[in-house]
Structures are given as C-alpha cells and as structure tokens.
C-alpha cells in the first residue's frame, strides 16, 4: 500500500544580531564589494552570548507545528540536522523534544551538513511509507558562526546562523507531497569541506596538540563540483518524480553562493522569477538555508501556493540531496 505523505507545516527562526559586510571590514581585510560580487551576500544573522542552535530549532519547530496543527504527543520521530550540536549528547533532537513536550517521539540527529533537511526528508519518507511512523518533525538548525575562524576571510564571510523546521504527516487525502527524493554522497571528496571536533589523547598515550575547531574549505573545488554534478543529480531526481523539469514551478536551492544559484538556473532552464534566493540577507545557514528560503518566499508572496518545487542542497561530505515536492496552501 502506498502511504501518501503531507508536508503539513514549515517554520524558521534566525537570531536577532545582524552583521553586515561593512561590519566585517573591521576585523578582516575584505570589502562589501568583494563579498557581494563573489557570493551575493550582504549580511548574515549570528548567535550572540548564550543563545544556542537548540533554542532557534525549538522556535522554528513550534512555528511548523502551529501551521501543521499537529498534537505534539502524536509526533513519532524528531530528526535534527545540525553541523555543530550544542552538545554531542544529549542530541539536538532530544533537547528539542524536551522543550516542545513531544514525549512519544524517538529522537536522533543526522550529520549531512547543508544537505541535512533533504536527508531528513528521505529518511522520513522511508519511515512513513513503511508504516513505522505517521508524524515526523525535521528540524535543521545550524550555528556555523560558532565554528568559524573569524580571521580567515575566505570562510568567515560566507556563513550565518538559522533554523528551519518541516512537519510531515500521513496525508488525509490521496495527494503525496513528496514525489521523489534523491540522496547522494561522495566521501572521497570529504577534504573539500572539513571541521575537526576537539578531543584529547590520554596524556599517558600521546602528547596533545593545540585543538582547532574551524570550518576549512577548498572553495574553488566546491564551486566546480557543485556546478558540474548538482544539475545531473537534480535531473535524476526530477526523472524519478514523474514530472518534467518544465512542469515544476519553483527551484529552491541551498543558499551557498549566488553565482552557483544562477548557474543552476541557467543549466536547468528556470526563469529567474521562479528561482528562490535570499542569500543576500542570511548568507549560508547550512542545513537551515532551504527551509528559511522556502518559508520567506511563501510569506512574501514570491512563491504562490499550491505549487510544485525542487528543493536541492549540497554540503560537506560531500553530500547532495534533492526532493521534488508539492506544497499546499497554509503550510507557512
Ligand atoms: N575578501 C577579499 N578578498 C578575498 C576574500 C574576502 N573575503 N576571500 C578571499 N579573497 C581573495 C583571495 O585571497 C584571493 O586573492 P589572491 O588572488 O590575491 O590570492 C582572491 O580573493 C580570489 O580568491 P578565490 O578563493 O579564488 O575566490 P573565488 O572567486 O573562488 O571565490 C568563494 C571564493 C566565494 C568561496 C567561491 O569559491 C565559492 O563560493 N565556492 C563555493 C563555496 C560553497 O558553496 N560552499 C558550500 C559550503 S556548504 C557546507 O557544507 C559548509
């Protein structure tokens, strides 16, 4: 039996503190012009003081739940996608569970960097279609500002913090909102984007080096990889969906670089009106970037519902994920 899935609610949350490109010129040798021209970014939101990714995730989750009108006690799973958990344990998903009172949910985190939301959708599709779950909350929340070397101008200008959430349920009609999901990984390219985590040897076993926990990226290699491989992977996902590329209303790509988004738009022959981008205001918020772009575009009226869309992300791993979806009215 094919169990249809409903994308029932979406939400997002970003921190209040905003850092402009001009602000960054106070701490690194850069310019608004360089950052805007190479990336499309103008500003980003960052966590401050004791704020955490978990808190952003909770707020995004509560908004998605309110839209979906889901009883929290009916949530079967919470899947959190996070690059830097506030704690390695308890997991981000468990912390969110406790805050929202989803006492019947099983909870776990996934590490797929900026592809996290789509990986979460793929896992959820399997759980719901196999009958193992009826209601799944996916929360993508990333605090990348906490793992940047703020003296490395080649990475620190690119990222911002944020959270997005998606509530999936069994449809109460025949419509399946998730037409296809494709997940890929190319671990042999893992060195393109890395972030070591701290940990010390037993001092009796070996001396300890100084610990550095920063994102490092071979930006040019990532760029070349994405513009070459991502369109092919998106085409595979569209072929699985049963729709043709020109029948899909919107392209909602991961917000990593405006030039990558424009290259995708051209290669997939989308009209710029139908390609969703808000990188200028948020920079790259990692796993949260797709849901933030999606909700903002719906709220602003740029995306008209109901519609069909391709959601597509890529990130450290290298991981890639795409989903062809239908979006109903009232989800955001
Ligand atoms: N301000 C001013 N100059 C800079 C800056 C900066 N912030 N950063 C680098 N430069 C300089 C470099 O030092 C270099 O100077 P040089 O020519 O004197 O050596 C020059 O600008 C060109 O640098 P490149 O790295 O060649 O610049 P490029 O055009 O490749 O743009 C960028 C760099 C924006 C990072 C681009 O490669 C890119 O966007 N790549 C993809 C990144 C991406 O998509 N990442 C996904 C991450 S998702 C995740 O999972 C974490």
CSV table of C-alpha atoms and ligand atoms in Angstrom, one decimal:
chain,number,residue,atom,x,y,z
A,1,UNK,CA,0.0,0.0,0.0
A,2,UNK,CA,1.4,3.4,-0.9
A,3,UNK,CA,1.0,5.8,2.0
A,4,UNK,CA,0.8,9.4,0.8
A,5,UNK,CA,2.8,12.0,2.7
A,6,UNK,CA,1.7,15.5,3.5
A,7,UNK,CA,4.1,18.4,4.0
A,8,UNK,CA,1.9,19.9,6.8
A,9,UNK,CA,3.9,22.8,8.2
A,10,UNK,CA,7.0,24.9,7.9
A,11,UNK,CA,8.8,27.4,10.1
A,12,UNK,CA,12.0,29.2,10.6
A,13,UNK,CA,13.9,31.3,13.1
A,14,UNK,CA,17.1,33.4,12.9
A,15,UNK,CA,19.0,35.2,15.7
A,16,UNK,CA,18.5,39.0,16.2
A,17,UNK,CA,22.1,40.0,15.8
A,18,UNK,CA,22.9,41.1,12.2
A,19,UNK,CA,26.4,41.5,10.8
A,20,UNK,CA,26.8,43.4,7.6
A,21,UNK,CA,29.7,43.0,5.1
A,22,UNK,CA,30.8,46.5,6.2
A,23,UNK,CA,30.9,45.3,9.8
A,24,UNK,CA,33.3,42.5,8.7
A,25,UNK,CA,35.8,45.0,7.3
A,26,UNK,CA,36.5,45.9,11.0
A,27,UNK,CA,38.0,42.5,11.7
A,28,UNK,CA,39.3,41.2,8.3
A,29,UNK,CA,40.8,42.6,5.1
A,30,UNK,CA,37.7,42.4,2.9
A,31,UNK,CA,35.1,44.7,1.3
A,32,UNK,CA,31.4,44.8,0.8
A,33,UNK,CA,32.1,44.9,-2.9
A,34,UNK,CA,34.2,41.7,-2.9
A,35,UNK,CA,31.7,39.7,-0.8
A,36,UNK,CA,28.7,40.9,-2.8
A,37,UNK,CA,30.3,40.3,-6.2
A,38,UNK,CA,31.7,36.8,-5.4
A,39,UNK,CA,28.8,35.5,-3.3
A,40,UNK,CA,25.7,37.7,-3.4
A,41,UNK,CA,25.8,38.1,0.4
A,42,UNK,CA,25.1,41.4,2.1
A,43,UNK,CA,24.5,40.5,5.7
A,44,UNK,CA,24.0,37.5,8.0
A,45,UNK,CA,22.4,36.8,11.4
A,46,UNK,CA,24.6,35.3,14.1
A,47,UNK,CA,24.0,33.9,17.6
A,48,UNK,CA,25.2,36.0,20.5
A,49,UNK,CA,26.0,35.5,24.1
A,50,UNK,CA,24.4,32.3,25.5
A,51,UNK,CA,21.9,31.8,22.6
A,52,UNK,CA,22.0,28.3,21.1
A,53,UNK,CA,21.1,26.5,17.9
A,54,UNK,CA,18.7,24.4,20.0
A,55,UNK,CA,16.8,27.5,21.0
A,56,UNK,CA,16.5,28.5,17.4
A,57,UNK,CA,15.4,25.0,16.5
A,58,UNK,CA,12.7,25.0,19.2
A,59,UNK,CA,11.2,28.2,17.8
A,60,UNK,CA,11.3,27.0,14.2
A,61,UNK,CA,9.7,23.7,15.3
A,62,UNK,CA,6.9,25.5,17.2
A,63,UNK,CA,6.1,27.6,14.2
A,64,UNK,CA,6.0,24.5,11.9
A,65,UNK,CA,3.8,22.6,14.5
A,66,UNK,CA,1.4,25.6,14.7
A,67,UNK,CA,0.9,25.6,10.9
A,68,UNK,CA,0.5,21.8,10.8
A,69,UNK,CA,-1.9,21.9,13.8
A,70,UNK,CA,-0.2,18.7,15.0
A,71,UNK,CA,-0.7,17.4,18.5
A,72,UNK,CA,2.9,17.2,19.9
A,73,UNK,CA,2.2,14.0,21.6
A,74,UNK,CA,1.4,12.4,18.2
A,75,UNK,CA,5.0,13.1,16.9
A,76,UNK,CA,6.7,9.7,16.3
A,77,UNK,CA,10.1,11.0,15.4
A,78,UNK,CA,12.1,14.2,15.7
A,79,UNK,CA,15.1,14.3,13.3
A,80,UNK,CA,17.5,17.1,13.8
A,81,UNK,CA,20.0,18.1,11.2
A,82,UNK,CA,22.9,20.1,12.7
A,83,UNK,CA,26.5,20.6,11.9
A,84,UNK,CA,27.5,21.7,15.3
A,85,UNK,CA,25.2,20.3,18.0
A,86,UNK,CA,25.0,22.4,21.2
A,87,UNK,CA,26.0,19.2,23.0
A,88,UNK,CA,27.3,16.0,21.4
A,89,UNK,CA,24.8,14.5,23.8
A,90,UNK,CA,22.0,14.9,24.6
A,91,UNK,CA,21.3,15.2,20.9
A,92,UNK,CA,19.7,18.3,19.4
A,93,UNK,CA,16.6,16.3,18.6
A,94,UNK,CA,16.3,15.1,22.3
A,95,UNK,CA,16.7,18.7,23.5
A,96,UNK,CA,14.0,19.9,21.2
A,97,UNK,CA,11.8,17.0,22.3
A,98,UNK,CA,12.1,18.0,25.9
A,99,UNK,CA,11.2,21.7,25.1
A,100,UNK,CA,8.2,21.1,23.0
A,101,UNK,CA,6.8,18.1,25.1
A,102,UNK,CA,6.8,15.5,22.3
A,103,UNK,CA,7.0,12.8,24.8
A,104,UNK,CA,6.2,9.9,22.5
A,105,UNK,CA,8.9,10.7,19.9
A,106,UNK,CA,12.1,8.8,19.1
A,107,UNK,CA,14.8,11.4,18.5
A,108,UNK,CA,18.1,11.4,16.7
A,109,UNK,CA,20.5,13.8,14.8
A,110,UNK,CA,21.9,13.4,11.4
A,111,UNK,CA,25.2,14.8,10.0
A,112,UNK,CA,24.8,15.7,6.4
A,113,UNK,CA,25.9,19.4,6.6
A,114,UNK,CA,23.9,21.6,4.2
A,115,UNK,CA,22.0,18.6,2.7
A,116,UNK,CA,20.6,17.9,6.2
A,117,UNK,CA,16.9,18.8,5.6
A,118,UNK,CA,16.7,16.7,2.4
A,119,UNK,CA,18.5,13.8,4.1
A,120,UNK,CA,15.8,14.1,6.8
A,121,UNK,CA,13.1,14.1,4.2
A,122,UNK,CA,14.5,10.9,2.6
A,123,UNK,CA,14.7,9.1,6.0
A,124,UNK,CA,11.2,10.3,6.9
A,125,UNK,CA,9.8,9.2,3.5
A,126,UNK,CA,11.1,5.7,4.3
A,127,UNK,CA,9.7,5.7,7.9
A,128,UNK,CA,6.2,6.9,6.8
A,129,UNK,CA,5.8,4.8,3.7
A,130,UNK,CA,6.9,1.6,5.6
A,131,UNK,CA,4.2,2.3,8.2
A,132,UNK,CA,6.8,2.9,11.0
A,133,UNK,CA,5.7,6.5,11.6
A,134,UNK,CA,2.7,8.8,10.9
A,135,UNK,CA,4.1,12.2,12.1
A,136,UNK,CA,7.7,13.3,11.8
A,137,UNK,CA,9.3,16.6,12.7
A,138,UNK,CA,12.5,17.6,10.9
A,139,UNK,CA,14.5,20.4,12.4
A,140,UNK,CA,17.5,21.8,10.6
A,141,UNK,CA,19.4,24.1,12.9
A,142,UNK,CA,23.0,25.4,12.5
A,143,UNK,CA,25.3,27.6,14.5
A,144,UNK,CA,28.1,27.9,11.9
A,145,UNK,CA,29.2,31.2,13.4
A,146,UNK,CA,30.5,29.3,16.4
A,147,UNK,CA,32.9,27.2,14.3
A,148,UNK,CA,34.4,29.7,12.0
A,149,UNK,CA,37.9,31.2,12.2
A,150,UNK,CA,36.9,34.8,12.2
A,151,UNK,CA,40.4,35.8,11.0
A,152,UNK,CA,40.0,33.6,7.8
A,153,UNK,CA,38.4,35.9,5.3
A,154,UNK,CA,38.0,33.0,2.8
A,155,UNK,CA,35.4,31.3,5.0
A,156,UNK,CA,34.0,33.6,7.7
A,157,UNK,CA,32.2,36.0,5.2
A,158,UNK,CA,30.2,33.1,3.8
A,159,UNK,CA,28.0,31.9,6.7
A,160,UNK,CA,25.2,32.8,9.0
A,161,UNK,CA,23.1,31.1,11.7
A,162,UNK,CA,19.5,29.9,11.5
A,163,UNK,CA,17.0,27.1,11.9
A,164,UNK,CA,14.1,25.7,9.8
A,165,UNK,CA,11.6,23.0,10.5
A,166,UNK,CA,9.3,20.8,8.5
A,167,UNK,CA,6.4,18.8,9.8
A,168,UNK,CA,5.5,15.6,7.8
A,169,UNK,CA,2.3,13.6,8.4
A,170,UNK,CA,0.3,10.9,6.6
A,171,UNK,CA,-2.0,12.6,4.1
A,172,UNK,CA,-5.7,12.5,4.8
A,173,UNK,CA,-6.3,12.6,1.1
A,174,UNK,CA,-4.6,10.8,-1.9
A,175,UNK,CA,-2.1,13.5,-2.7
A,176,UNK,CA,1.6,12.6,-2.0
A,177,UNK,CA,3.5,15.8,-1.4
A,178,UNK,CA,6.9,14.1,-1.7
A,179,UNK,CA,7.1,13.0,-5.3
A,180,UNK,CA,10.8,11.9,-5.2
A,181,UNK,CA,13.9,12.2,-3.1
A,182,UNK,CA,17.5,11.5,-4.2
A,183,UNK,CA,20.3,11.4,-1.7
A,184,UNK,CA,24.0,11.1,-2.8
A,185,UNK,CA,27.3,11.2,-1.0
A,186,UNK,CA,30.9,11.3,-2.3
A,187,UNK,CA,33.0,10.6,0.7
A,188,UNK,CA,36.2,10.6,-1.4
A,189,UNK,CA,35.7,14.4,-1.7
A,190,UNK,CA,35.4,14.9,2.0
A,191,UNK,CA,38.5,17.0,2.2
A,192,UNK,CA,36.7,19.8,0.2
A,193,UNK,CA,34.9,21.0,3.4
A,194,UNK,CA,36.1,19.9,6.9
A,195,UNK,CA,35.6,20.8,10.5
A,196,UNK,CA,37.6,18.8,13.1
A,197,UNK,CA,36.0,18.3,16.5
A,198,UNK,CA,38.0,18.6,19.7
A,199,UNK,CA,39.1,15.7,21.8
A,200,UNK,CA,42.3,14.9,23.7
A,201,UNK,CA,44.5,11.9,23.9
A,202,UNK,CA,45.0,10.3,27.2
A,203,UNK,CA,48.2,12.1,28.2
A,204,UNK,CA,49.8,8.8,29.0
A,205,UNK,CA,49.3,7.7,25.4
A,206,UNK,CA,50.5,10.7,23.4
A,207,UNK,CA,51.0,14.4,23.8
A,208,UNK,CA,48.2,16.7,22.8
A,209,UNK,CA,48.4,19.3,20.0
A,210,UNK,CA,46.6,22.6,20.2
A,211,UNK,CA,42.9,22.0,19.2
A,212,UNK,CA,41.4,23.9,16.3
A,213,UNK,CA,37.7,23.5,15.5
A,214,UNK,CA,37.2,25.6,12.4
A,215,UNK,CA,35.5,25.1,9.1
A,216,UNK,CA,38.1,24.8,6.3
A,217,UNK,CA,37.0,24.8,2.7
A,218,UNK,CA,38.5,24.4,-0.7
A,219,UNK,CA,36.1,27.0,-2.1
A,220,UNK,CA,37.0,26.7,-5.8
A,221,UNK,CA,36.8,22.9,-5.8
A,222,UNK,CA,33.4,23.0,-4.1
A,223,UNK,CA,32.2,25.5,-6.7
A,224,UNK,CA,33.4,23.4,-9.6
A,225,UNK,CA,32.0,20.2,-8.1
A,226,UNK,CA,28.6,21.8,-7.5
A,227,UNK,CA,28.1,23.4,-10.9
A,228,UNK,CA,29.1,20.2,-12.7
A,229,UNK,CA,27.5,17.5,-10.6
A,230,UNK,CA,24.4,19.0,-8.9
A,231,UNK,CA,22.4,19.6,-12.1
A,232,UNK,CA,22.9,16.0,-13.1
A,233,UNK,CA,21.7,14.8,-9.7
A,234,UNK,CA,18.7,17.2,-9.8
A,235,UNK,CA,17.7,15.8,-13.3
A,236,UNK,CA,17.8,12.3,-11.9
A,237,UNK,CA,15.5,13.3,-9.0
A,238,UNK,CA,13.1,15.0,-11.4
A,239,UNK,CA,13.0,11.9,-13.7
A,240,UNK,CA,12.0,9.8,-10.6
A,241,UNK,CA,9.2,12.2,-9.7
A,242,UNK,CA,7.2,11.6,-12.8
A,243,UNK,CA,7.2,15.3,-13.7
A,244,UNK,CA,9.2,17.1,-16.4
A,245,UNK,CA,11.6,19.9,-15.5
A,246,UNK,CA,9.4,22.4,-17.3
A,247,UNK,CA,6.3,21.3,-15.3
A,248,UNK,CA,7.9,22.3,-11.9
A,249,UNK,CA,7.0,25.7,-10.7
A,250,UNK,CA,10.0,26.7,-8.5
A,251,UNK,CA,13.6,25.9,-7.8
A,252,UNK,CA,14.6,26.3,-4.1
A,253,UNK,CA,18.4,25.7,-3.9
A,254,UNK,CA,20.7,25.7,-0.9
A,255,UNK,CA,21.9,29.3,-0.4
A,256,UNK,CA,25.7,29.0,-0.6
A,257,UNK,CA,26.6,31.3,-3.4
A,258,UNK,CA,24.5,33.5,-5.8
A,259,UNK,CA,26.8,32.5,-8.7
A,260,UNK,CA,26.1,28.8,-8.1
A,261,UNK,CA,22.3,29.6,-7.9
A,262,UNK,CA,22.5,31.5,-11.2
A,263,UNK,CA,24.5,28.7,-12.9
A,264,UNK,CA,21.8,26.2,-11.8
A,265,UNK,CA,19.0,28.4,-13.0
A,266,UNK,CA,20.7,28.7,-16.5
A,267,UNK,CA,21.6,25.0,-16.8
A,268,UNK,CA,18.1,23.8,-15.7
A,269,UNK,CA,16.4,26.5,-17.8
A,270,UNK,CA,14.5,28.1,-15.0
A,271,UNK,CA,13.1,31.6,-15.2
A,272,UNK,CA,14.8,33.8,-12.5
A,273,UNK,CA,11.3,34.7,-11.2
A,274,UNK,CA,10.9,31.1,-10.2
A,275,UNK,CA,14.3,30.6,-8.5
A,276,UNK,CA,14.2,31.3,-4.8
A,277,UNK,CA,17.1,33.1,-3.2
A,278,UNK,CA,17.6,35.1,-0.1
A,279,UNK,CA,21.3,34.6,0.3
A,280,UNK,CA,21.8,38.4,0.4
A,281,UNK,CA,20.1,38.7,3.8
A,282,UNK,CA,21.1,35.4,5.5
A,283,UNK,CA,24.3,34.1,3.8
A,284,UNK,CA,24.8,30.3,4.0
A,285,UNK,CA,22.9,29.0,7.0
A,286,UNK,CA,23.9,25.4,6.2
A,287,UNK,CA,21.0,22.9,6.7
A,288,UNK,CA,18.6,25.7,7.6
A,289,UNK,CA,19.0,27.5,4.3
A,290,UNK,CA,16.4,25.7,2.2
A,291,UNK,CA,13.6,25.9,4.8
A,292,UNK,CA,14.4,29.6,5.5
A,293,UNK,CA,14.3,30.4,1.8
A,294,UNK,CA,11.1,28.4,1.3
A,295,UNK,CA,9.2,30.0,4.2
A,296,UNK,CA,10.3,33.5,3.4
A,297,UNK,CA,9.3,33.1,-0.3
A,298,UNK,CA,5.9,31.8,0.7
A,299,UNK,CA,5.4,34.6,3.3
A,300,UNK,CA,6.4,37.3,0.9
A,301,UNK,CA,4.2,36.0,-1.9
A,302,UNK,CA,7.1,35.3,-4.2
A,303,UNK,CA,6.0,31.6,-4.1
A,304,UNK,CA,2.4,31.1,-4.9
A,305,UNK,CA,0.7,28.1,-3.3
A,306,UNK,CA,-0.3,25.5,-4.3
A,307,UNK,CA,2.8,24.7,-6.4
A,308,UNK,CA,5.5,22.2,-7.2
A,309,UNK,CA,9.1,22.7,-6.4
A,310,UNK,CA,12.6,21.2,-6.4
A,311,UNK,CA,14.4,21.5,-3.1
A,312,UNK,CA,18.1,20.9,-3.5
A,313,UNK,CA,21.1,21.1,-1.2
A,314,UNK,CA,24.8,20.2,-1.1
A,315,UNK,CA,27.4,20.3,1.5
A,316,UNK,CA,30.3,18.9,3.4
A,317,UNK,CA,30.8,15.2,3.0
A,318,UNK,CA,30.3,15.8,0.1
A,319,UNK,CA,26.6,15.2,0.4
A,320,UNK,CA,23.9,16.1,-2.1
A,321,UNK,CA,20.1,15.8,-1.7
A,322,UNK,CA,17.2,16.8,-3.9
A,323,UNK,CA,13.4,16.4,-3.5
A,324,UNK,CA,10.6,17.2,-5.8
A,325,UNK,CA,7.6,18.3,-3.7
A,326,UNK,CA,4.1,19.6,-3.9
A,327,UNK,CA,3.4,22.5,-1.5
A,328,UNK,CA,-0.2,23.1,-0.3
A,329,UNK,CA,-1.8,26.3,0.8
A,330,UNK,CA,-1.5,27.2,4.5
A,331,UNK,CA,1.8,25.4,5.3
A,332,UNK,CA,3.7,28.6,6.2
B,1,LIG,N1,37.6,39.4,0.8
B,1,LIG,C1,38.5,39.9,0.0
B,1,LIG,N2,39.4,39.0,-0.7
B,1,LIG,C2,39.2,37.7,-0.5
B,1,LIG,C3,38.3,37.2,0.4
B,1,LIG,C4,37.5,38.1,1.1
B,1,LIG,N3,36.5,37.7,2.0
B,1,LIG,N4,38.4,35.9,0.4
B,1,LIG,C5,39.3,35.5,-0.5
B,1,LIG,N5,39.8,36.7,-1.0
B,1,LIG,C6,40.9,36.8,-2.0
B,1,LIG,C7,41.8,35.6,-2.1
B,1,LIG,O1,42.8,35.7,-1.1
B,1,LIG,C8,42.3,35.6,-3.5
B,1,LIG,O2,43.3,36.6,-3.5
B,1,LIG,P1,44.7,36.3,-4.4
B,1,LIG,O3,44.1,36.2,-5.8
B,1,LIG,O4,45.5,37.5,-4.2
B,1,LIG,O5,45.2,35.0,-3.9
B,1,LIG,C9,41.1,36.2,-4.3
B,1,LIG,O6,40.3,36.8,-3.3
B,1,LIG,C10,40.4,35.1,-5.0
B,1,LIG,O7,40.1,34.1,-4.1
B,1,LIG,P2,39.3,32.8,-4.6
B,1,LIG,O8,39.2,31.8,-3.4
B,1,LIG,O9,40.0,32.3,-5.9
B,1,LIG,O10,37.9,33.4,-4.9
B,1,LIG,P3,36.7,32.7,-5.6
B,1,LIG,O11,36.3,33.5,-6.8
B,1,LIG,O12,36.9,31.2,-5.9
B,1,LIG,O13,35.5,32.9,-4.6
B,1,LIG,C11,34.3,31.6,-2.9
B,1,LIG,C12,35.6,32.2,-3.3
B,1,LIG,C13,33.3,32.7,-2.8
B,1,LIG,C14,34.5,30.9,-1.6
B,1,LIG,C15,33.8,30.6,-4.0
B,1,LIG,O14,34.9,29.7,-4.3
B,1,LIG,C16,32.7,29.8,-3.6
B,1,LIG,O15,31.6,30.3,-3.3
B,1,LIG,N6,32.8,28.5,-3.5
B,1,LIG,C17,31.7,27.6,-3.1
B,1,LIG,C18,31.5,27.7,-1.7
B,1,LIG,C19,30.3,26.8,-1.3
B,1,LIG,O16,29.4,26.6,-2.0
B,1,LIG,N7,30.4,26.2,-0.1
B,1,LIG,C20,29.4,25.4,0.4
B,1,LIG,C21,29.7,25.2,1.8
B,1,LIG,S1,28.4,24.3,2.4
B,1,LIG,C22,28.8,23.4,3.8
B,1,LIG,O17,28.6,22.3,3.8
B,1,LIG,C23,29.5,24.1,4.9
